[in-house]
Coordinates of C-alpha atoms in Angstrom, one line a residue:
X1 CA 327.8 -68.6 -61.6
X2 CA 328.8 -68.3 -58.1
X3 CA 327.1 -71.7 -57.0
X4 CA 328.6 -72.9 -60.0
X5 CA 332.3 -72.7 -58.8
X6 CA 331.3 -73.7 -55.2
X7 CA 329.6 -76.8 -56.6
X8 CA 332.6 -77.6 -58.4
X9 CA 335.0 -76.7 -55.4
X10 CA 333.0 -78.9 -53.1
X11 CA 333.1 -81.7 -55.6
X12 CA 337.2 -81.8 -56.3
X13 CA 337.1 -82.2 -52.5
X14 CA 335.0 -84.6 -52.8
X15 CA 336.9 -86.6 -54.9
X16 CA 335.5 -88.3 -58.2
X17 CA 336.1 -92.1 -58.0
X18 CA 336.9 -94.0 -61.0
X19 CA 336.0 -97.4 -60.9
X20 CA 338.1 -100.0 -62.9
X21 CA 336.3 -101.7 -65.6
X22 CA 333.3 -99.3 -64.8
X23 CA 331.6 -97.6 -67.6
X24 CA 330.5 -94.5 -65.2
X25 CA 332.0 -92.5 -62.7
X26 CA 330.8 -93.0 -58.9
X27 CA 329.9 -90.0 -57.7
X28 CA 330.2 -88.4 -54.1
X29 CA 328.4 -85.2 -52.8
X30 CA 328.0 -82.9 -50.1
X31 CA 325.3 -81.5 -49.1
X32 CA 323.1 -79.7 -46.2
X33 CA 323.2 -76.7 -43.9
X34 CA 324.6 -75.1 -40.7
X35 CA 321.4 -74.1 -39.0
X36 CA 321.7 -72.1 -35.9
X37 CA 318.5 -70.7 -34.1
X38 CA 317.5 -68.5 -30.9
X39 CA 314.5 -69.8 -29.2
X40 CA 311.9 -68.3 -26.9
X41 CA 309.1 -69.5 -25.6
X42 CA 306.9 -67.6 -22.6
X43 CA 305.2 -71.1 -21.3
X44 CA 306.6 -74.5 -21.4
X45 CA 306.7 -76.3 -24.3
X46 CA 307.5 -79.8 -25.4
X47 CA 309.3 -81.8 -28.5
X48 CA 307.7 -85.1 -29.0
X49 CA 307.3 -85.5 -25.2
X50 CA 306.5 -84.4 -21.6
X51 CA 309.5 -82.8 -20.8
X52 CA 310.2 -78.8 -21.6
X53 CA 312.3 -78.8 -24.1
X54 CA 313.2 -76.4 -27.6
X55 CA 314.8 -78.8 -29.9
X56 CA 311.7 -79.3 -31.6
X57 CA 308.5 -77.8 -30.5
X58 CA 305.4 -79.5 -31.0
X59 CA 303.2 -79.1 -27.8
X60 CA 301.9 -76.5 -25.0
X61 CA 303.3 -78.8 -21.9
X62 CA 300.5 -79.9 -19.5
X63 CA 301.8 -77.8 -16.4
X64 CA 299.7 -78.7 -13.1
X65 CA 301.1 -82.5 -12.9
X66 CA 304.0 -84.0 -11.2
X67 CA 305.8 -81.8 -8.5
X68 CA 306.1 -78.7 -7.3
X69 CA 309.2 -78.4 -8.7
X70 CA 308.3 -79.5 -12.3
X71 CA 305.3 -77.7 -12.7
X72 CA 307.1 -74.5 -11.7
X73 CA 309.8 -75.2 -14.3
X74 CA 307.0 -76.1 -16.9
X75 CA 305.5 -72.8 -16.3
X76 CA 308.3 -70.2 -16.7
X77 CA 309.5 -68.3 -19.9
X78 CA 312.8 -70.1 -21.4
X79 CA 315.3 -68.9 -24.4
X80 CA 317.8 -71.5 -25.5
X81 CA 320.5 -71.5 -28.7
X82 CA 320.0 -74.5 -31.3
X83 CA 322.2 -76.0 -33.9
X84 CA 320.8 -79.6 -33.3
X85 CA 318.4 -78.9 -37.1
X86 CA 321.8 -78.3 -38.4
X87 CA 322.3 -81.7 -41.2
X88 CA 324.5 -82.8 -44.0
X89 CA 324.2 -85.6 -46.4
X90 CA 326.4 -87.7 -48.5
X91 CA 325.0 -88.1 -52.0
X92 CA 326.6 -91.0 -54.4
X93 CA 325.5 -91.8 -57.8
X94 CA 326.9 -94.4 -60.1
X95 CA 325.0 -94.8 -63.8
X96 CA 321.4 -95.2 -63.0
X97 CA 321.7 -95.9 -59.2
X98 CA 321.5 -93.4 -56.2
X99 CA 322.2 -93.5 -52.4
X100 CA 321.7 -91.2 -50.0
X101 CA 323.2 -91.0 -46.5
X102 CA 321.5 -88.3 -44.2
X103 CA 322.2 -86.9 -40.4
X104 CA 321.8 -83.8 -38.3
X105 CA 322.4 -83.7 -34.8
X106 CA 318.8 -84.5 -32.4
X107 CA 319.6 -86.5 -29.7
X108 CA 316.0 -88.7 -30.1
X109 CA 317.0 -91.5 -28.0
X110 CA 315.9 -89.4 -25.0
X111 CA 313.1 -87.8 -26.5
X112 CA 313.9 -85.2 -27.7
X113 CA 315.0 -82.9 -24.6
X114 CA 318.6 -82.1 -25.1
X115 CA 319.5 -78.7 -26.4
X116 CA 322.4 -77.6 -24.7
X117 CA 325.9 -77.6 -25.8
X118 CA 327.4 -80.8 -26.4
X119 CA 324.4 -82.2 -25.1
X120 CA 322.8 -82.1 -28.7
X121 CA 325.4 -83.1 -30.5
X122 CA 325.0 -87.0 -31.3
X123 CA 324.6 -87.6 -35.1
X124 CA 321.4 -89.2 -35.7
X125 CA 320.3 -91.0 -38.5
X126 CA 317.7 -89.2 -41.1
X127 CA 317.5 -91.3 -44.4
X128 CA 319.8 -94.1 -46.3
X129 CA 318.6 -95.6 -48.9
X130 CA 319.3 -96.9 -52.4
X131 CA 317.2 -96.1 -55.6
X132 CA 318.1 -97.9 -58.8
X133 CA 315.9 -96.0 -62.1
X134 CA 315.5 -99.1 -64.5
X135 CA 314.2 -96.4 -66.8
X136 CA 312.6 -93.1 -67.4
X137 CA 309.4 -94.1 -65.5
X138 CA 310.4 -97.2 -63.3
X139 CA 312.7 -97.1 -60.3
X140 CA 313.0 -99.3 -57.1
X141 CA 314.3 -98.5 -53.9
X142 CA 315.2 -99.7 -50.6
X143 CA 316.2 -98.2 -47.5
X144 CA 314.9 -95.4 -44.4
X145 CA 313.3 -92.2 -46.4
X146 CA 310.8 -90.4 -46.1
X147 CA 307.5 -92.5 -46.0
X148 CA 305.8 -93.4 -49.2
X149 CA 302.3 -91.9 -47.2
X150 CA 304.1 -88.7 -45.8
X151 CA 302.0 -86.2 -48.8
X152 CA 303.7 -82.8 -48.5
X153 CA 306.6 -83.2 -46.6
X154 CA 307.7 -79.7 -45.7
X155 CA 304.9 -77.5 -44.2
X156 CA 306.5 -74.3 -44.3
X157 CA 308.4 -73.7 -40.9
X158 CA 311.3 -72.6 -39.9
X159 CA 311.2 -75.3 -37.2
X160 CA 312.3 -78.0 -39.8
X161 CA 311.6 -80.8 -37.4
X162 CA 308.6 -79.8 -35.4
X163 CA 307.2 -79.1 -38.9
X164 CA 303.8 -79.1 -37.7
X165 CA 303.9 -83.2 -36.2
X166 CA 301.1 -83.8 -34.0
X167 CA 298.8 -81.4 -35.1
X168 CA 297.9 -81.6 -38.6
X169 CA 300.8 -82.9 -40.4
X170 CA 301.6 -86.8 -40.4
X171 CA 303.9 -89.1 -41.9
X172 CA 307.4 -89.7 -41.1
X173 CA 311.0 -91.7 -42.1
X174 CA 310.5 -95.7 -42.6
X175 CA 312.4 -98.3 -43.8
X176 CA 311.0 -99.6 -47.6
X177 CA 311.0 -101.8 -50.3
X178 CA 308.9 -100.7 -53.2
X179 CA 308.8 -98.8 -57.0
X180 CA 307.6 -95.7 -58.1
X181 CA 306.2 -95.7 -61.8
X182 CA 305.4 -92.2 -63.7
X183 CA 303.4 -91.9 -66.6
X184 CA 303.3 -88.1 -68.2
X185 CA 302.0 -85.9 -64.8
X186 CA 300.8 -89.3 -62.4
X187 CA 303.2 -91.2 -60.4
X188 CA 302.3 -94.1 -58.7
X189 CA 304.4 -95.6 -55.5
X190 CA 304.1 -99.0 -54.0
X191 CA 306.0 -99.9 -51.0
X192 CA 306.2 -102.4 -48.3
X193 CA 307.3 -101.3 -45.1
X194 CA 307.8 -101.1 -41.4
X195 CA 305.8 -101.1 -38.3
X196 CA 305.1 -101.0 -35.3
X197 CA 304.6 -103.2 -32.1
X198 CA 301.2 -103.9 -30.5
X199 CA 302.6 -103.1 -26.7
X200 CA 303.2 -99.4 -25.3
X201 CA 303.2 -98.3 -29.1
X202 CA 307.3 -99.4 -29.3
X203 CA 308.0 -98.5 -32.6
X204 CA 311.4 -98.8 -32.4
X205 CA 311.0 -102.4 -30.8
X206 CA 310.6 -106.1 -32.9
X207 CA 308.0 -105.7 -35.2
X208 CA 305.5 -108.8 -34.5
X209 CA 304.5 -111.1 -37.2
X210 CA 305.8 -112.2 -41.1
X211 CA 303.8 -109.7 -42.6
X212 CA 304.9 -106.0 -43.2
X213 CA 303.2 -103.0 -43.2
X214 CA 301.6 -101.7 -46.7
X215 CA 302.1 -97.7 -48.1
X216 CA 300.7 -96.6 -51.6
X217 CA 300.9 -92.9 -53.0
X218 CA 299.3 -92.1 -56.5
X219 CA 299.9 -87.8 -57.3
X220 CA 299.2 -85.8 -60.3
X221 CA 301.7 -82.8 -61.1
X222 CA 301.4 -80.0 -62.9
X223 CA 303.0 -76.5 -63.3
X224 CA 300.7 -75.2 -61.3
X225 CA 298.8 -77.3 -59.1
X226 CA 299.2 -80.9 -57.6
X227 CA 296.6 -83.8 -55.9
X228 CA 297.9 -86.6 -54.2
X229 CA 295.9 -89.7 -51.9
X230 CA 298.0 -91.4 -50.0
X231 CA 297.6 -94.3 -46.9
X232 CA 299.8 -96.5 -44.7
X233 CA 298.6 -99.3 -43.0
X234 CA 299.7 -103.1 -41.0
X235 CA 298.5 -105.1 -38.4
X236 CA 299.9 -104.7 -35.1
X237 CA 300.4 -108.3 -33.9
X238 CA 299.3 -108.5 -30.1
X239 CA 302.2 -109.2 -27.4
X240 CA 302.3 -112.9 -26.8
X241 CA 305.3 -114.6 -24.1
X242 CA 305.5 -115.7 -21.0
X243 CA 306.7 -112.4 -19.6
X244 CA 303.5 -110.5 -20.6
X245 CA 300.2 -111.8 -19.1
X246 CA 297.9 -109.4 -20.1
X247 CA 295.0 -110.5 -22.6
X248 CA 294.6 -108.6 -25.9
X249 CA 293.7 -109.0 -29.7
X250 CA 295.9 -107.9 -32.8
X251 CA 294.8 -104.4 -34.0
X252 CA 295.2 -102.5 -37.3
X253 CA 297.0 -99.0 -37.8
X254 CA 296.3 -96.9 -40.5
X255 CA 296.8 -93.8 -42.1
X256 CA 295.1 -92.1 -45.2
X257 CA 295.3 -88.9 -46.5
X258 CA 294.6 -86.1 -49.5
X259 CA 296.8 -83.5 -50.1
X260 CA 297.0 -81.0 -52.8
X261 CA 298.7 -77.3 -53.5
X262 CA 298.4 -74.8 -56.3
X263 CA 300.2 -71.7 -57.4
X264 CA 299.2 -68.6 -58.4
X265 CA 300.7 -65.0 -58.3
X266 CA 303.7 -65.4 -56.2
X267 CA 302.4 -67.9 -53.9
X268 CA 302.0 -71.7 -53.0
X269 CA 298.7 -72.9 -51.1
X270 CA 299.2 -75.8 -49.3
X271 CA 296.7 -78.3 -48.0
X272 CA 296.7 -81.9 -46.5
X273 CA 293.3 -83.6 -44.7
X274 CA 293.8 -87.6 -42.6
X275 CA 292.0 -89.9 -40.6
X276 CA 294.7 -92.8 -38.6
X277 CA 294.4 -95.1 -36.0
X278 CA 297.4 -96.0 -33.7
X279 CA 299.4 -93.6 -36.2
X280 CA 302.6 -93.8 -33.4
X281 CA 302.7 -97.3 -34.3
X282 CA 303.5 -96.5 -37.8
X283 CA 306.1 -94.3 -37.4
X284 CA 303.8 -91.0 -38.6
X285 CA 303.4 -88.9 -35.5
X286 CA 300.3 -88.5 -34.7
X287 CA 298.8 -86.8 -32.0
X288 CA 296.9 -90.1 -30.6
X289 CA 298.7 -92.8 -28.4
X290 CA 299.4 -95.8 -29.8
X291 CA 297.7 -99.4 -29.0
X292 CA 295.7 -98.6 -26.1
X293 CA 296.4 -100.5 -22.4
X294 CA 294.1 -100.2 -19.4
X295 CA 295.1 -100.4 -15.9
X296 CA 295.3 -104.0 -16.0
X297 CA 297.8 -104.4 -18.9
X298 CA 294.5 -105.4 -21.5
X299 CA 295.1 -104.1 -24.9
X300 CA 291.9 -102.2 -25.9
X301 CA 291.1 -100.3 -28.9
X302 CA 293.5 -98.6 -30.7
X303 CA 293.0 -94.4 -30.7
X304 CA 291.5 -93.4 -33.7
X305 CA 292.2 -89.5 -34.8
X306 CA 291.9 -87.4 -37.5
X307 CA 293.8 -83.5 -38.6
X308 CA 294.4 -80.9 -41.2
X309 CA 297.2 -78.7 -41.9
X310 CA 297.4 -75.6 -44.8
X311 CA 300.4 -73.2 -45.3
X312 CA 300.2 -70.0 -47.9
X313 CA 304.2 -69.5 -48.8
X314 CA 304.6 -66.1 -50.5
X315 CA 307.6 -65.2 -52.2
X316 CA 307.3 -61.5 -51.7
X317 CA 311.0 -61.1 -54.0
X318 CA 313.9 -62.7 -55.0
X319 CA 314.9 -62.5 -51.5
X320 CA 312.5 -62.2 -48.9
X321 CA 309.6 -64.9 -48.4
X322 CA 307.2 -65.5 -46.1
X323 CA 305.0 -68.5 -45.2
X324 CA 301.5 -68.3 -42.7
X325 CA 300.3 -71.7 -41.6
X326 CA 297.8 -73.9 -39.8
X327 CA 297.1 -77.5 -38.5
X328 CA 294.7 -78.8 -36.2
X329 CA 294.7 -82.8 -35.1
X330 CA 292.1 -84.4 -32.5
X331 CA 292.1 -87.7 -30.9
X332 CA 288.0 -89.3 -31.9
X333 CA 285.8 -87.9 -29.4
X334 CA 284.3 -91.5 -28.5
X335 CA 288.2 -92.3 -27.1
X336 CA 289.0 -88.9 -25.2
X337 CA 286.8 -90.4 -21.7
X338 CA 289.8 -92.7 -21.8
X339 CA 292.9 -90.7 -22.2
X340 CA 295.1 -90.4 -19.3
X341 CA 296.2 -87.0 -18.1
X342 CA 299.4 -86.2 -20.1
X343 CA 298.0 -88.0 -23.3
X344 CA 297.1 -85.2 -25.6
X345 CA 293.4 -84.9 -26.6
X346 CA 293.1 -82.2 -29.1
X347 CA 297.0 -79.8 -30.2
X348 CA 296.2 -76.7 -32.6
X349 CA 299.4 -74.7 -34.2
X350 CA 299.3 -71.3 -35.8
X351 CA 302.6 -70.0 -37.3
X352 CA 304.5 -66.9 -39.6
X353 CA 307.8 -66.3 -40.7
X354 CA 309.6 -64.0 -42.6
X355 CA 313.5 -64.9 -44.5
X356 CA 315.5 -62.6 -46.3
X357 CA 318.6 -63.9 -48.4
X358 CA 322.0 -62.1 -47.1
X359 CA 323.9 -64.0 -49.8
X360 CA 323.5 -66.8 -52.3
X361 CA 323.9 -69.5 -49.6
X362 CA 322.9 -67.2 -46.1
X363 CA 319.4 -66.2 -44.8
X364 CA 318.3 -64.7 -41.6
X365 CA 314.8 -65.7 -40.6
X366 CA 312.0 -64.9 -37.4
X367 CA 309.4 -66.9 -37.0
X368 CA 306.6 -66.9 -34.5
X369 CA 304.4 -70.4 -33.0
X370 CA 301.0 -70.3 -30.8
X371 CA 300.4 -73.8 -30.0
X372 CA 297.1 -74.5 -28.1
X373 CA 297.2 -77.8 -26.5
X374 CA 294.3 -79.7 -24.9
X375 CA 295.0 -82.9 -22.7
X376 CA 293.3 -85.8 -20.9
X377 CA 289.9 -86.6 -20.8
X378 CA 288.9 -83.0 -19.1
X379 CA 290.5 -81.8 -22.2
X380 CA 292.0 -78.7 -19.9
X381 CA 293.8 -76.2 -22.4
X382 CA 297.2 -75.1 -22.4
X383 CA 299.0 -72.2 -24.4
X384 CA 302.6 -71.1 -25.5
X385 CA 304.2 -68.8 -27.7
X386 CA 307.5 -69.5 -29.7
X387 CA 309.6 -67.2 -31.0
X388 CA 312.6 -68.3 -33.4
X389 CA 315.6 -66.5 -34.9
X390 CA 318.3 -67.9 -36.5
X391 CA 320.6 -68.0 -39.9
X392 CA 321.4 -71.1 -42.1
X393 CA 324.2 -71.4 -44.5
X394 CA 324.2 -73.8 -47.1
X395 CA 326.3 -76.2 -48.2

């Protein structure tokens, strides 16, 4: 009853727009989550990247490179305050059409490395899309979601966007045009989409080429378990002007996975098995580097890689859960002799948590990370612990 109210609070701020000569309302609500975490962590630790940094764990940094200085800092202990996973949303619905704007606040135009106040607190841009339902079982959409080939999209973690990238868990936002069709329990989706750039895996650079990249999902659902194959794949059109001399051939990125879960008792098992190539490229984090360049600025073969993630969420009561969680992802053992010495090589993630509900809309939460991270092509080992604390209200 409580949520009831609030909803209907939230919406009369809102506003509901009449349209003239409209035969339904639009729509407009708010929705998200204040999110605000302690972190810990007793070695150096990365988010996406080389530098030490707590918005979004996903690595044990390599710490015997670069300076004296830097591998001093990438060695200590470091505890930091977060609200950058923090997001709201704007969700408008008019008749059978839907769009969603989404944003929290990650700096990710410098990878990721900002946490301190102020700092962190440029809006970034999660997901905007349109979907139009034609019927029941047939909807297009258009827009930057969450990719058709991202499987299971939450893994578990209280780290929302480390969410076990680059070590088991793949598949990301793009930008797509496709349908989704559902018959009974199976949905089938068919998109095409994004990609990325055959030099120095630039992602966010012009995709080369008229054709776009390719994602299909087909799922089965029931009440109590669900199977899903999915895959993501484009060619990567090789770098050809006059300001890039280097000599190279187009190469193909890919992604395909199998996921499942079931339920039983008062728990969820998760589980989600792929294989890629130049993943990066795609936009679906992998742990490999993208289209690979040798010393002389040749494109050679693309890394190929392969990981596996599974989470066991228990809900313990009403109020108190708990989830325990693996992933593993390695780079193809026949491309590790070629990895330079911050490239990552092999990154393994073990996690638990425990949330208890203080209210209808406020938890408290603890979660603890090992990450074991192997790098270069001596594959030498690094190790951090991460320890997380925090509340999140909801909106």
């Amino acid at each position: 009853m409580r949520q009831e109210v609030y909803n209907m609070k939230l919406k009369s701020l809102c506003g509901l727009l009449l349209l003239s000569n409209a035969t339904y309302a639009l729509n407009l609500e708010v929705k998200g989550f204040l999110k605000t975490d302690i972190y810990h962590s007793d070695q150096g630790v990365g988010s996406y990247g080389d530098d030490y940094s707590h918005v979004a764990p996903t690595r044990a940094l390599r710490t015997d490179q670069g300076t004296t200085a830097k591998q001093r800092r990438d060695g200590s202990e470091a505890t930091s305050f977060q609200i950058a996973q923090s997001r709201f949303s704007f969700h408008i619905t008019h008749g059978k059409a839907k769009g969603v704007f989404e944003f929290d606040f990650i700096d990710s135009d410098t990878g990721f490395n900002k946490q301190t106040a102020l700092q962190a607190a440029g809006i970034r841009t999660r997901m905007a899309y349109l979907d139009y339902a034609i019927n029941d079982r047939f909807s297009i959409f258009m827009g930057q979601k969450w990719g058709t080939a991202s499987g299971i999209k939450g893994v578990g973690s209280w780290n929302y966007v480390g969410n076990a990238f680059q070590t088991g868990n793949t598949g990301f936002f793009n930008q797509e045009l496709g349908f989704s069709y559902k018959l009974n329990n199976l949905t089938f989706t068919l998109a095409l989409t994004g990609k990325g750039r055959n030099f120095n895996g630039g992602v966010n650079e012009n995709e080369l080429g008229s054709m776009p990249g390719l994602a299909l999902d087909i799922n089965y659902k029931s009440k109590s378990f669900m199977i899903g194959l999915a895959s993501h794949a484009g060619e990567l059109e090789f770098e050809k002007n006059e300001d890039f001399t280097g000599t190279g051939e187009n190469q193909n990125a890919y992604l395909a996975k199998v996921y499942g879960n079931v339920s039983f008792w008062k728990a969820k098992w998760n589980l989600e098995y792929y294989v890629g190539q130049s993943l990066n490229n795609l936009n679906a984090l992998g742990v490999g580097a993208a289209t690979k360049i040798d010393d002389s600025g040749n494109i050679t073969k693309a890394v190929r890689e392969s990981g596996v993630w599974t989470s066991l969420m228990v809900n313990w009561n009403k109020i108190s859960k708990s989830t325990f969680g693996y992933g593993q992802a390695a780079v193809a053992d026949s491309f590790v002799s070629n990895l330079g010495a911050t490239s990552i090589s092999e990154n393994t993630l073990m996690f638990a948590n425990y949330s208890r509900s203080l209210t209808d809309q406020l938890q408290w939460y603890i979660q603890w990370e090992n990450y074991t991270t192997k790098y270069g092509s001596d594959e030498k080992e690094f190790d951090a612990n991460v320890y997380i604390s925090g509340f999140r209200l909801n909106i």
